[in-house]
Amino acid sequence: MRIISIANQKGGCGKTTTSINLAASLALNGKRVLLVDLDPQAHASLGLNVNSQNSLYNVISKITPRKLELEETILNIKNQFDLVPSNVLLGTLEQELSDEIGRELKLTTALARVKDRYDYVVIDCPPNLGFLTINALRACSEVIVPVEPSRFSIQGLERLSDIIQLVKDRLDHNIEYKVLITMFDSRLQHCFDMLDKVREGFSAHLISTIIHVNVKLKESVVVGKAVAEFDKYCRGSKDYFSLAKEIIAQEVGSIKDFSPISARMKKVVKEKSKDIIATAFTLNAPQAQSVYIAGDFNNWYVDESCRMRQEDGRWAADLDLKPGVYQYRFIIDGRWQEDPGNPRKMENAFGDSNSVIEVK
Ligand SMILES: Nc1ncnc2c1ncn2[C@@H]1O[C@H](COP(=O)(O)OP(=O)(O)OP(=O)(O)O)[C@@H](O)[C@H]1O
Ligand SMILES: [Mg+2]
């Protein structure tokens, strides 16, 4: 069972949105998932249309008249997707247990009871570093830290590493952390500037999938559904599906599972790839700090997979494309531009031009 906390002491950076939609997408990928709403604001519960009397409070508190085991608080949301709901009483635990030794292990102990029932536990943390977040960090071995561009600051990043250090030092517990860029607006240059800053300081920790700003993620919360249920074709759904795939690909043994490739699998791969053509894109921009390529071949999405590599002042990317005609643009230091080396263009809806390439 992999336990992943979604934490950042900074408010409103997409923790709850990530918790709900990562959990739902993992379940859609066939995983058995438990989402633990650990925030007394209960936004994850409300975002799934759950308003419950029960929460972890009933499991952990010693003075509650309604004492429960963890299993008794669990609600089924959909297929393999379960929830431990929250309510405002969770916020009183810190004071109730202030003198208790080992209080930071309460969640670890509770989760041990369901370790065979789930493949993943996703924990939505409150926006602080109090008792509840420390319990989550102690229970998990991985943390995803959502970082939202417009409020991003160097101080925020430094505090992020403080969290991890704190747990390592004080609780003697090793945690792997990953940074997830959320609410990314690829029309805004400062989002690319921020992405560069995160990469500079935290490249080894950066999750390749980027969560773009998408109004469907807001609307789905209002109707109490995961976005994949609300609108499975929107960008928010695709982004969180891609995040789930990336997380699953990190599973120990996941590479081994594909190897050795069976004869049947080899045939499928060969058939699928026979009309795919490796297509090279290059750009001469020695001053540029970062260059991405986006086009209708990738739905104009920006993520780490469309970042171009630098080779002696030239930027290059090799994309596997099927034969066809494609429109594309480069994003050079956050500014969308047509390809200066390609005379073939087509006017776009914004009054600019997209470059056009035909793959044969
Ligand atoms: N990718 C996105 N695109 C558009 N809106 C988003 C996106 N991610 C989150 N939001 C919206 O931003 C707001 C804050 O998001 P969310 O509640 O997930 O943050 P949080 O970190 O859990 O906040 P808190 O610190 O209060 O717990 C919500 O209204 C949510 O619907
Ligand atoms: Mg939240």
Coordinates of C-alpha atoms and ligand atoms in Angstrom, one line a residue:
M1 CA 0.0 0.0 0.0
R2 CA 1.4 3.3 -1.1
I3 CA 0.5 6.2 1.2
I4 CA 0.8 9.7 -0.4
S5 CA 0.2 12.9 1.4
I6 CA -0.8 16.0 -0.5
A7 CA 0.7 18.8 1.6
N8 CA 1.7 22.4 1.5
Q9 CA 1.3 24.9 4.3
K10 CA 0.4 27.5 1.7
G11 CA -3.4 27.8 1.3
G12 CA -5.3 27.5 -1.9
C13 CA -2.5 25.9 -4.0
G14 CA -4.6 22.9 -5.2
K15 CA -4.2 20.3 -2.4
T16 CA -7.8 19.3 -2.2
T17 CA -8.4 19.4 -6.0
T18 CA -5.3 17.2 -6.4
S19 CA -6.3 14.8 -3.6
I20 CA -9.8 14.2 -5.0
N21 CA -8.8 13.9 -8.7
L22 CA -5.6 11.9 -8.2
A23 CA -7.6 9.4 -6.0
A24 CA -10.4 9.2 -8.5
S25 CA -7.9 8.8 -11.4
L26 CA -5.9 6.1 -9.6
A27 CA -9.2 4.2 -9.1
L28 CA -10.1 4.6 -12.8
N29 CA -6.8 2.9 -13.5
G30 CA -7.9 -0.1 -11.6
K31 CA -6.3 0.7 -8.2
R32 CA -8.1 0.3 -4.9
V33 CA -7.9 3.8 -3.4
L34 CA -8.7 5.3 0.0
L35 CA -8.9 9.1 0.2
V36 CA -8.4 10.5 3.8
D37 CA -9.8 13.9 4.3
L38 CA -7.5 15.3 7.0
D39 CA -8.6 18.9 6.8
P40 CA -11.2 20.1 9.4
Q41 CA -12.5 22.4 6.6
A42 CA -13.7 19.1 5.0
H43 CA -13.3 20.4 1.5
A44 CA -12.5 17.0 0.0
S45 CA -15.6 15.5 1.6
L46 CA -17.8 18.4 0.5
G47 CA -16.2 18.2 -3.0
L48 CA -17.5 14.6 -3.2
N49 CA -20.9 15.6 -1.9
V50 CA -20.3 14.0 1.5
N51 CA -21.4 15.7 4.7
S52 CA -20.7 13.1 7.5
Q53 CA -21.1 13.0 11.2
N54 CA -18.1 10.6 11.3
S55 CA -14.5 11.3 10.7
L56 CA -11.1 10.3 11.9
Y57 CA -12.0 12.3 15.0
N58 CA -14.2 9.4 16.1
V59 CA -11.2 7.0 15.6
I60 CA -8.6 9.1 17.4
S61 CA -10.4 11.0 20.1
K62 CA -10.5 9.5 23.6
I63 CA -13.4 11.6 24.8
T64 CA -15.9 11.1 21.9
P65 CA -19.1 9.4 22.9
R66 CA -19.2 7.7 19.5
K67 CA -15.9 5.8 19.3
L68 CA -15.3 4.1 15.9
E69 CA -12.8 1.9 14.2
L70 CA -11.3 3.4 10.9
E71 CA -13.3 0.9 8.8
E72 CA -16.6 2.2 10.3
T73 CA -15.9 5.7 9.0
I74 CA -15.2 4.7 5.4
L75 CA -17.7 5.6 2.7
N76 CA -17.7 4.2 -0.8
I77 CA -17.7 7.0 -3.4
K78 CA -17.4 4.9 -6.6
N79 CA -16.2 1.4 -7.5
Q80 CA -12.8 1.1 -6.0
F81 CA -12.7 4.7 -4.6
D82 CA -13.4 5.1 -0.8
L83 CA -13.3 8.1 1.5
V84 CA -12.6 8.7 5.2
P85 CA -14.6 11.9 5.6
S86 CA -13.7 14.9 7.7
N87 CA -15.6 17.3 9.8
V88 CA -14.8 20.3 12.0
L89 CA -14.3 18.2 15.1
L90 CA -10.9 17.0 13.6
G91 CA -9.6 20.4 14.5
T92 CA -10.1 19.8 18.2
L93 CA -7.7 16.8 18.3
E94 CA -4.6 18.9 18.5
Q95 CA -5.6 20.3 21.9
E96 CA -7.2 17.1 23.2
L97 CA -4.0 15.2 22.6
S98 CA -1.5 17.9 23.4
D99 CA 0.1 16.0 26.3
E100 CA 0.0 12.6 24.8
I101 CA 3.2 10.8 23.9
G102 CA 3.2 9.3 20.4
R103 CA 0.3 11.5 19.2
E104 CA 1.9 12.0 15.8
L105 CA 1.5 8.2 15.2
K106 CA -2.3 8.2 15.5
L107 CA -3.0 8.1 11.7
T108 CA -0.2 5.5 11.1
T109 CA -1.8 3.2 13.6
A110 CA -5.3 3.7 12.2
L111 CA -4.2 3.1 8.6
A112 CA -2.4 -0.1 9.5
R113 CA -5.8 -1.7 9.9
V114 CA -6.6 -1.3 6.2
K115 CA -3.2 -2.0 4.7
D116 CA -4.4 -5.0 2.8
R117 CA -7.6 -3.4 1.5
Y118 CA -6.0 -0.6 -0.6
D119 CA -3.3 -0.1 -3.2
Y120 CA -3.2 3.7 -2.5
V121 CA -4.0 6.0 0.4
V122 CA -4.2 9.7 -0.6
I123 CA -4.2 12.1 2.3
D124 CA -5.6 15.7 1.9
C125 CA -3.7 17.8 4.5
P126 CA -4.9 21.1 6.0
P127 CA -2.9 24.3 5.0
N128 CA -0.7 24.3 8.1
L129 CA 2.1 22.3 9.7
G130 CA 0.1 21.3 12.8
F131 CA -0.7 18.0 14.5
L132 CA -2.8 16.7 11.6
T133 CA -0.2 17.4 8.9
I134 CA 2.6 15.9 11.0
N135 CA 0.4 12.8 11.4
A136 CA 0.1 12.6 7.7
L137 CA 3.8 13.0 7.1
R138 CA 4.6 10.4 9.7
A139 CA 2.1 7.9 8.0
C140 CA 3.3 8.3 4.4
S141 CA 6.5 7.7 2.6
E142 CA 5.7 10.1 -0.3
V143 CA 4.5 13.7 -0.3
I144 CA 3.2 15.6 -3.3
V145 CA 3.5 19.3 -2.8
P146 CA 1.2 21.3 -5.1
V147 CA 2.7 24.6 -6.1
E148 CA 0.6 27.3 -7.8
P149 CA 2.4 29.8 -10.0
S150 CA 0.7 33.1 -9.2
R151 CA 1.4 32.9 -5.4
F152 CA 4.7 31.1 -5.8
S153 CA 7.7 32.6 -4.0
I154 CA 11.3 31.5 -3.2
Q155 CA 10.3 31.6 0.5
G156 CA 7.5 29.1 -0.2
L157 CA 10.0 26.7 -1.7
E158 CA 12.4 27.1 1.2
R159 CA 9.6 26.4 3.7
L160 CA 8.7 23.3 1.6
S161 CA 12.1 21.8 2.3
D162 CA 11.8 22.7 5.9
I163 CA 8.8 20.4 6.2
I164 CA 10.7 17.5 4.9
Q165 CA 13.7 18.2 7.0
L166 CA 11.6 18.6 10.1
V167 CA 10.1 15.2 9.7
K168 CA 13.5 13.6 8.8
D169 CA 15.2 15.1 11.9
R170 CA 12.5 15.1 14.5
L171 CA 10.6 11.9 13.6
D172 CA 13.5 10.0 12.0
H173 CA 11.3 9.1 9.1
N174 CA 12.4 9.3 5.5
I175 CA 10.0 10.8 3.0
E176 CA 10.3 11.3 -0.8
Y177 CA 8.8 14.5 -1.9
K178 CA 7.7 15.6 -5.4
V179 CA 6.6 19.1 -6.6
L180 CA 3.4 19.3 -8.7
I181 CA 2.8 22.4 -10.7
T182 CA -0.9 23.3 -10.5
M183 CA -3.1 26.0 -12.0
F184 CA -0.6 26.5 -14.8
D185 CA -1.7 29.0 -17.4
S186 CA 0.3 28.5 -20.5
R187 CA -0.8 31.9 -21.8
L188 CA 1.1 33.7 -19.1
Q189 CA 4.8 34.2 -19.2
H190 CA 5.2 34.4 -15.4
C191 CA 4.0 30.8 -15.2
F192 CA 7.0 29.7 -17.4
D193 CA 9.3 31.9 -15.3
M194 CA 8.1 30.1 -12.2
L195 CA 8.5 26.7 -13.8
D196 CA 12.1 27.6 -14.6
K197 CA 12.7 28.6 -11.0
V198 CA 11.2 25.4 -9.6
R199 CA 13.3 23.4 -12.1
E200 CA 16.5 25.2 -11.0
G201 CA 16.0 24.4 -7.4
F202 CA 14.1 21.2 -7.5
S203 CA 14.6 19.5 -10.8
A204 CA 15.1 16.0 -9.2
H205 CA 11.7 16.4 -7.5
L206 CA 9.6 17.9 -10.3
I207 CA 6.6 15.8 -11.4
S208 CA 6.6 15.8 -15.2
T209 CA 2.8 16.2 -15.5
I210 CA 1.6 19.8 -15.1
I211 CA -1.9 20.6 -14.0
H212 CA -3.3 23.4 -16.2
V213 CA -5.8 25.9 -15.0
N214 CA -9.2 24.6 -16.0
V215 CA -12.6 25.9 -14.9
K216 CA -14.1 22.4 -15.0
L217 CA -12.0 21.6 -11.9
K218 CA -13.9 24.4 -10.1
E219 CA -17.3 23.4 -11.4
S220 CA -16.9 19.7 -10.6
V221 CA -16.4 20.6 -6.9
V222 CA -19.6 22.6 -6.9
V223 CA -21.6 19.5 -8.0
G224 CA -19.6 17.2 -5.7
K225 CA -17.9 15.0 -8.3
A226 CA -14.4 14.2 -9.3
V227 CA -13.7 16.0 -12.6
A228 CA -13.4 12.7 -14.6
E229 CA -17.1 12.1 -13.7
F230 CA -18.1 15.6 -14.4
D231 CA -16.4 16.0 -17.8
K232 CA -14.1 13.2 -18.7
Y233 CA -12.7 14.9 -21.9
C234 CA -11.8 18.3 -20.3
R235 CA -8.2 19.3 -19.8
G236 CA -8.5 18.9 -16.0
S237 CA -9.5 15.2 -16.4
K238 CA -6.7 14.5 -18.8
D239 CA -4.1 16.2 -16.6
Y240 CA -5.1 14.3 -13.5
F241 CA -5.3 11.0 -15.5
S242 CA -1.8 11.7 -16.7
L243 CA -0.6 12.4 -13.1
A244 CA -2.1 9.0 -12.0
K245 CA -0.3 7.3 -14.8
E246 CA 2.9 8.9 -13.8
I247 CA 2.5 7.9 -10.2
I248 CA 1.6 4.3 -11.2
A249 CA 4.6 4.1 -13.5
Q250 CA 6.8 4.7 -10.4
E251 CA 5.5 1.6 -8.7
V252 CA 8.3 -0.8 -7.7
G253 CA 8.3 -3.6 -10.3
S254 CA 6.2 -1.7 -12.9
I255 CA 9.0 -1.8 -15.4
K256 CA 9.6 -5.4 -14.6
D257 CA 5.9 -6.2 -15.3
F258 CA 6.5 -5.3 -18.9
S259 CA 9.6 -7.3 -19.3
P260 CA 10.3 -9.6 -21.0
I261 CA 7.8 -8.3 -23.6
S262 CA 5.7 -11.1 -24.8
A263 CA 5.6 -12.0 -28.5
R264 CA 2.0 -10.7 -28.7
M265 CA 3.0 -7.4 -27.1
K266 CA 5.9 -7.1 -29.5
K267 CA 3.5 -7.5 -32.4
V268 CA 1.1 -4.9 -31.0
V269 CA 3.9 -2.4 -30.5
K270 CA 5.2 -3.0 -34.1
E271 CA 1.7 -2.6 -35.6
K272 CA 1.0 0.5 -33.6
S273 CA 4.3 2.2 -34.4
K274 CA 4.6 1.3 -38.1
D275 CA 3.1 4.6 -39.3
I276 CA 4.7 6.7 -36.6
I277 CA 7.5 9.0 -37.9
A278 CA 10.2 10.6 -35.7
T279 CA 9.9 14.3 -36.6
A280 CA 12.7 16.7 -35.6
F281 CA 12.0 20.3 -34.6
T282 CA 14.8 22.8 -34.2
L283 CA 15.1 26.4 -33.2
N284 CA 18.1 28.7 -33.2
A285 CA 17.7 30.8 -29.9
P286 CA 21.1 30.9 -28.1
Q287 CA 19.8 33.5 -25.5
A288 CA 16.7 31.5 -24.5
Q289 CA 16.5 30.0 -21.1
S290 CA 13.7 27.6 -21.8
V291 CA 11.8 26.4 -25.0
Y292 CA 8.7 24.3 -25.2
I293 CA 6.9 23.1 -28.3
A294 CA 3.1 22.7 -28.3
G295 CA 0.7 22.0 -31.2
D296 CA -2.5 20.2 -32.2
F297 CA -0.5 17.0 -32.0
N298 CA -0.5 17.3 -28.2
N299 CA -3.7 19.4 -27.8
W300 CA -1.5 22.4 -27.2
Y301 CA -0.6 21.1 -23.7
V302 CA 2.5 22.2 -22.1
D303 CA 4.4 19.7 -19.8
E304 CA 7.8 18.4 -19.3
S305 CA 7.6 16.1 -22.2
C306 CA 7.4 19.0 -24.7
R307 CA 10.3 20.8 -23.2
M308 CA 13.0 21.1 -25.9
R309 CA 16.6 20.2 -25.2
Q310 CA 19.5 22.6 -25.8
E311 CA 22.4 21.6 -28.0
D312 CA 25.0 24.4 -28.5
G313 CA 22.6 27.2 -28.6
R314 CA 20.1 25.3 -30.8
W315 CA 17.0 23.9 -29.3
A316 CA 15.7 20.5 -30.5
A317 CA 12.9 18.1 -30.0
D318 CA 12.1 14.8 -31.7
L319 CA 8.4 14.0 -31.7
D320 CA 6.8 10.7 -32.8
L321 CA 4.0 11.8 -35.1
K322 CA 1.6 10.0 -37.4
P323 CA 1.5 11.3 -41.0
G324 CA -0.7 14.4 -41.3
V325 CA -0.6 18.2 -41.3
Y326 CA 0.0 19.8 -37.9
Q327 CA 0.0 23.3 -36.5
Y328 CA 2.5 24.2 -33.7
R329 CA 4.3 27.1 -31.9
F330 CA 7.3 27.4 -29.8
I331 CA 7.1 28.9 -26.3
I332 CA 10.4 30.7 -25.8
D333 CA 10.9 32.0 -22.3
G334 CA 7.2 32.0 -21.8
R335 CA 6.3 33.8 -25.1
W336 CA 4.4 31.9 -27.7
Q337 CA 6.1 32.4 -31.1
E338 CA 5.9 30.8 -34.6
D339 CA 8.8 28.9 -35.9
P340 CA 11.1 31.5 -37.6
G341 CA 12.7 28.8 -39.7
N342 CA 9.5 27.5 -41.2
P343 CA 7.8 29.7 -43.9
R344 CA 4.6 27.6 -43.9
K345 CA 2.1 29.3 -41.6
M346 CA -1.6 29.6 -40.9
E347 CA -3.5 32.3 -39.2
N348 CA -4.9 31.3 -35.7
A349 CA -7.9 32.5 -33.7
F350 CA -5.8 35.0 -31.8
G351 CA -4.8 36.9 -35.0
D352 CA -1.3 35.4 -34.9
S353 CA 0.2 32.7 -37.0
N354 CA 0.8 29.1 -36.2
S355 CA 3.6 27.3 -38.0
V356 CA 2.5 24.3 -40.1
I357 CA 4.3 21.1 -40.8
E358 CA 3.3 18.1 -43.0
V359 CA 4.6 14.7 -41.8
K360 CA 4.8 12.2 -44.6
Ligands
LIG1 N1 -6.1 23.5 -12.0 C1 -7.1 24.4 -11.5 N2 -7.8 25.2 -12.4 C2 -8.7 26.0 -11.9 N3 -9.1 26.1 -10.6 C3 -8.5 25.3 -9.7 C4 -7.4 24.4 -10.1 N4 -7.0 23.8 -9.0 C5 -7.7 24.3 -8.0 N5 -8.6 25.2 -8.4 C6 -9.5 26.0 -7.6 O1 -8.7 26.8 -6.7 C7 -9.3 26.8 -5.4 C8 -8.3 26.3 -4.4 O2 -8.0 24.9 -4.7 P1 -8.0 23.8 -3.5 O3 -9.2 23.9 -2.6 O4 -7.7 22.5 -4.2 O5 -6.7 24.3 -2.7 P2 -6.2 23.8 -1.3 O6 -4.7 23.9 -1.4 O7 -6.8 22.5 -0.9 O8 -6.8 25.0 -0.4 P3 -6.7 24.9 1.3 O9 -5.3 25.3 1.6 O10 -7.7 25.9 1.7 O11 -7.0 23.6 1.7 C9 -10.5 26.1 -5.5 O12 -11.6 27.0 -5.7 C10 -10.3 25.1 -6.7 O13 -11.6 24.8 -7.3
MG2 MG -7.8 22.0 0.8

